[in-house]
mmCIF file of C-alpha atoms in Angstrom:
data_model
loop_
_atom_site.group_PDB
_atom_site.id
_atom_site.type_symbol
_atom_site.label_atom_id
_atom_site.label_comp_id
_atom_site.label_asym_id
_atom_site.label_seq_id
_atom_site.Cartn_x
_atom_site.Cartn_y
_atom_site.Cartn_z
ATOM 1 C CA LEU K 1 -11.179 250.188 133.698
ATOM 2 C CA GLU K 2 -8.728 250.997 130.942
ATOM 3 C CA MET K 3 -7.970 248.494 128.180
ATOM 4 C CA PHE K 4 -5.506 248.635 125.326
ATOM 5 C CA ASP K 5 -3.918 246.390 122.739
ATOM 6 C CA PRO K 6 -0.244 245.772 123.748
ATOM 7 C CA GLU K 7 0.639 245.300 120.080
ATOM 8 C CA SER K 8 -0.351 248.918 119.403
ATOM 9 C CA LEU K 9 1.979 250.298 122.082
ATOM 10 C CA TYR K 10 4.501 252.834 120.769
ATOM 11 C CA VAL K 11 6.982 255.407 122.064
ATOM 12 C CA LEU K 12 6.631 259.111 121.367
ATOM 13 C CA ALA K 13 10.100 260.649 121.550
ATOM 14 C CA GLN K 14 11.130 264.285 121.322
ATOM 15 C CA VAL K 15 14.178 264.582 119.051
ATOM 16 C CA PRO K 16 16.279 267.749 118.602
ATOM 17 C CA LEU K 17 15.480 269.515 115.335
ATOM 18 C CA GLN K 18 19.062 269.188 114.026
ATOM 19 C CA SER K 19 18.992 265.401 114.603
ATOM 20 C CA VAL K 20 15.666 264.399 113.024
ATOM 21 C CA PRO K 21 15.958 260.769 111.893
ATOM 22 C CA SER K 22 14.541 259.031 108.830
ATOM 23 C CA ILE K 23 11.636 256.606 108.912
ATOM 24 C CA GLY K 24 12.852 253.044 109.437
ATOM 25 C CA MET K 25 16.002 253.890 111.418
ATOM 26 C CA PRO K 26 16.646 251.416 114.265
ATOM 27 C CA VAL K 27 16.008 252.523 117.855
ATOM 28 C CA GLU K 28 17.214 251.064 121.167
ATOM 29 C CA ILE K 29 14.610 251.620 123.898
ATOM 30 C CA ALA K 30 15.511 251.524 127.600
ATOM 31 C CA PHE K 31 12.563 251.403 130.002
ATOM 32 C CA HIS K 32 12.646 252.618 133.593
ATOM 33 C CA GLY K 33 13.595 249.564 135.662
ATOM 34 C CA GLY K 34 16.055 248.129 133.144
ATOM 35 C CA ALA K 35 13.860 246.505 130.478
ATOM 36 C CA MET K 36 15.206 246.908 126.939
ATOM 37 C CA ALA K 37 13.492 246.689 123.574
ATOM 38 C CA GLN K 38 14.270 247.254 119.924
ATOM 39 C CA GLY K 39 12.173 249.423 117.671
ATOM 40 C CA HIS K 40 12.263 251.597 114.594
ATOM 41 C CA VAL K 41 11.227 255.103 113.615
ATOM 42 C CA ALA K 42 7.664 254.711 112.357
ATOM 43 C CA ALA K 43 6.649 258.337 111.769
ATOM 44 C CA LEU K 44 7.786 261.933 112.057
ATOM 45 C CA LEU K 45 4.977 264.109 113.318
ATOM 46 C CA ALA K 46 4.419 267.468 111.644
ATOM 47 C CA ALA K 47 4.956 269.541 114.781
ATOM 48 C CA LEU K 48 7.700 271.497 116.460
ATOM 49 C CA THR K 49 8.071 272.225 120.160
ATOM 50 C CA PRO K 50 9.195 275.877 119.856
ATOM 51 C CA ARG K 51 10.991 276.380 123.188
ATOM 52 C CA ALA K 52 12.910 273.113 123.005
ATOM 53 C CA LEU K 53 13.231 272.990 119.184
ATOM 54 C CA THR K 54 12.316 269.316 119.157
ATOM 55 C CA VAL K 55 10.207 267.233 116.796
ATOM 56 C CA PRO K 56 7.934 264.392 117.961
ATOM 57 C CA VAL K 57 9.000 261.032 116.539
ATOM 58 C CA ARG K 58 6.819 257.920 116.775
ATOM 59 C CA VAL K 59 8.826 254.756 117.505
ATOM 60 C CA ALA K 60 7.251 251.359 116.895
ATOM 61 C CA ILE K 61 8.342 248.539 119.214
ATOM 62 C CA ASP K 62 9.474 245.590 117.055
ATOM 63 C CA VAL K 63 8.474 242.776 119.436
ATOM 64 C CA PRO K 64 5.588 243.362 121.873
ATOM 65 C CA LEU K 65 6.771 243.454 125.464
ATOM 66 C CA SER K 66 5.914 240.483 127.656
ATOM 67 C CA ARG K 67 4.795 242.957 130.312
ATOM 68 C CA PRO K 68 3.419 246.079 128.623
ATOM 69 C CA LEU K 69 4.611 249.251 130.261
ATOM 70 C CA LEU K 70 1.812 251.680 129.498
ATOM 71 C CA TYR K 71 2.738 255.326 130.291
ATOM 72 C CA SER K 72 6.247 254.313 131.313
ATOM 73 C CA SER K 73 9.108 256.751 130.782
ATOM 74 C CA VAL K 74 11.807 255.543 128.418
ATOM 75 C CA GLN K 75 15.092 256.641 126.969
ATOM 76 C CA CYS K 76 15.637 256.080 123.245
ATOM 77 C CA ARG K 77 18.826 255.891 121.246
ATOM 78 C CA ILE K 78 18.186 256.346 117.545
ATOM 79 C CA ILE K 79 20.958 254.844 115.478
ATOM 80 C CA THR K 80 21.424 257.309 112.627
ATOM 81 C CA ALA K 81 24.594 255.747 111.201
ATOM 82 C CA GLN K 82 27.128 253.068 112.035
ATOM 83 C CA ARG K 83 30.781 252.880 111.105
ATOM 84 C CA GLN K 84 33.214 249.980 111.397
ATOM 85 C CA ASP K 85 36.981 250.279 111.904
ATOM 86 C CA THR K 86 37.006 253.997 112.620
ATOM 87 C CA LEU K 87 38.891 256.178 115.055
ATOM 88 C CA PHE K 88 37.024 257.875 117.926
ATOM 89 C CA VAL K 89 38.115 260.268 120.664
ATOM 90 C CA PRO K 90 36.240 261.151 123.856
ATOM 91 C CA ARG K 91 34.055 264.211 123.361
ATOM 92 C CA SER K 92 35.901 265.786 126.310
ATOM 93 C CA ALA K 93 39.081 265.846 124.199
ATOM 94 C CA LEU K 94 37.655 268.474 121.821
ATOM 95 C CA LEU K 95 38.922 271.960 122.597
ATOM 96 C CA GLN K 96 36.708 273.542 119.982
ATOM 97 C CA THR K 97 34.639 272.693 116.959
ATOM 98 C CA GLY K 98 34.309 274.834 113.896
ATOM 99 C CA ALA K 99 32.390 274.961 110.689
ATOM 100 C CA GLU K 100 32.651 272.280 108.041
ATOM 101 C CA GLY K 101 33.252 269.390 110.425
ATOM 102 C CA ARG K 102 36.607 270.461 111.868
ATOM 103 C CA GLY K 103 37.762 270.504 115.474
ATOM 104 C CA THR K 104 40.858 270.950 117.615
ATOM 105 C CA VAL K 105 42.433 268.543 120.096
ATOM 106 C CA MET K 106 45.701 268.448 121.991
ATOM 107 C CA ILE K 107 48.002 265.507 121.412
ATOM 108 C CA ALA K 108 51.207 264.489 123.140
ATOM 109 C CA VAL K 109 54.298 264.459 120.944
ATOM 110 C CA GLY K 110 57.090 263.156 123.126
ATOM 111 C CA ASP K 111 56.792 265.167 126.328
ATOM 112 C CA HIS K 112 55.066 268.209 124.786
ATOM 113 C CA ALA K 113 51.414 269.024 124.069
ATOM 114 C CA ARG K 114 50.607 270.111 120.527
ATOM 115 C CA ARG K 115 47.369 271.432 119.020
ATOM 116 C CA ARG K 116 46.024 269.388 116.137
ATOM 117 C CA THR K 117 43.126 270.167 113.810
ATOM 118 C CA ILE K 118 41.032 267.100 113.051
ATOM 119 C CA GLY K 119 38.102 266.199 110.837
ATOM 120 C CA ILE K 120 34.933 265.323 112.758
ATOM 121 C CA GLY K 121 32.362 262.783 111.605
ATOM 122 C CA LEU K 122 29.666 261.082 113.653
ATOM 123 C CA ARG K 123 29.049 262.244 117.215
ATOM 124 C CA SER K 124 27.466 260.533 120.192
ATOM 125 C CA ALA K 125 26.934 261.760 123.724
ATOM 126 C CA ASP K 126 30.464 260.770 124.754
ATOM 127 C CA ARG K 127 32.507 260.109 121.588
ATOM 128 C CA VAL K 128 33.409 261.835 118.321
ATOM 129 C CA GLU K 129 34.523 260.125 115.121
ATOM 130 C CA VAL K 130 37.836 261.367 113.705
ATOM 131 C CA THR K 131 37.856 261.420 109.889
ATOM 132 C CA ASP K 132 41.370 262.839 109.469
ATOM 133 C CA GLY K 133 44.189 264.495 111.398
ATOM 134 C CA LEU K 134 44.943 261.608 113.777
ATOM 135 C CA VAL K 135 46.222 258.095 113.345
ATOM 136 C CA ASP K 136 45.816 255.069 115.562
ATOM 137 C CA GLY K 137 48.430 255.368 118.300
ATOM 138 C CA ASP K 138 48.404 259.181 118.610
ATOM 139 C CA VAL K 139 48.091 260.134 122.287
ATOM 140 C CA VAL K 140 45.163 262.533 122.727
ATOM 141 C CA LEU K 141 44.952 264.616 125.907
ATOM 142 C CA VAL K 142 41.522 264.318 127.523
ATOM 143 C CA ASP K 143 41.938 266.001 130.907
ATOM 144 C CA GLY K 144 43.502 269.340 131.797
ATOM 145 C CA GLN K 145 44.255 270.294 128.197
ATOM 146 C CA TYR K 146 41.976 273.359 127.904
ATOM 147 C CA ALA K 147 44.393 275.986 129.226
ATOM 148 C CA LEU K 148 47.578 274.524 127.747
ATOM 149 C CA PRO K 149 49.440 276.664 125.242
ATOM 150 C CA ASP K 150 50.823 274.857 122.217
ATOM 151 C CA ASP K 151 54.186 273.126 122.835
ATOM 152 C CA THR K 152 53.791 273.013 126.638
ATOM 153 C CA ALA K 153 55.830 270.350 128.442
ATOM 154 C CA VAL K 154 53.554 267.623 129.854
ATOM 155 C CA ALA K 155 53.895 264.504 131.988
ATOM 156 C CA LEU K 156 51.467 261.854 130.758
ATOM 157 C CA GLN K 157 49.322 259.620 132.899
ATOM 158 C CA MET K 158 47.844 256.944 130.620
ATOM 159 C CA LEU K 159 44.225 255.841 131.088
ATOM 160 C CA PRO K 160 43.033 252.384 130.105
ATOM 161 C CA ALA K 161 41.570 252.181 126.593
ATOM 162 C CA ALA K 162 37.774 252.291 126.465
#
């Protein structure tokens, strides 16, 4: 017989060393089977997993689950920053990233593809914030742009906005 207090349940997440969060940051927790919960970073453990270069982070669950999921696998999304009214491009649009938060994308100018250097801010798994170099309405190439030389003629096929 194993007993535990459901109010003491927490998540132990492995976070990449370069993305270590601060205590108190909000966390979205997705449990296997679809259950969702909100939490926050409660502690950073003084350890490093050498091969993976990850740090254990203890996440407290804000509201105890109605059905505790002891030993369940979860996926966490730690919200390190939020921005309103900002411009994002799909991560697949980046041709390269360099030092000091700069990157390169291809944009369509008329019927030609042109390289453009942009400033890069926040990044997620699928999107990158653009801090400068693009304006709302610029057409960014997201598929087939890797091998294009600058000023190549292109025929655009527009995708619906995300």
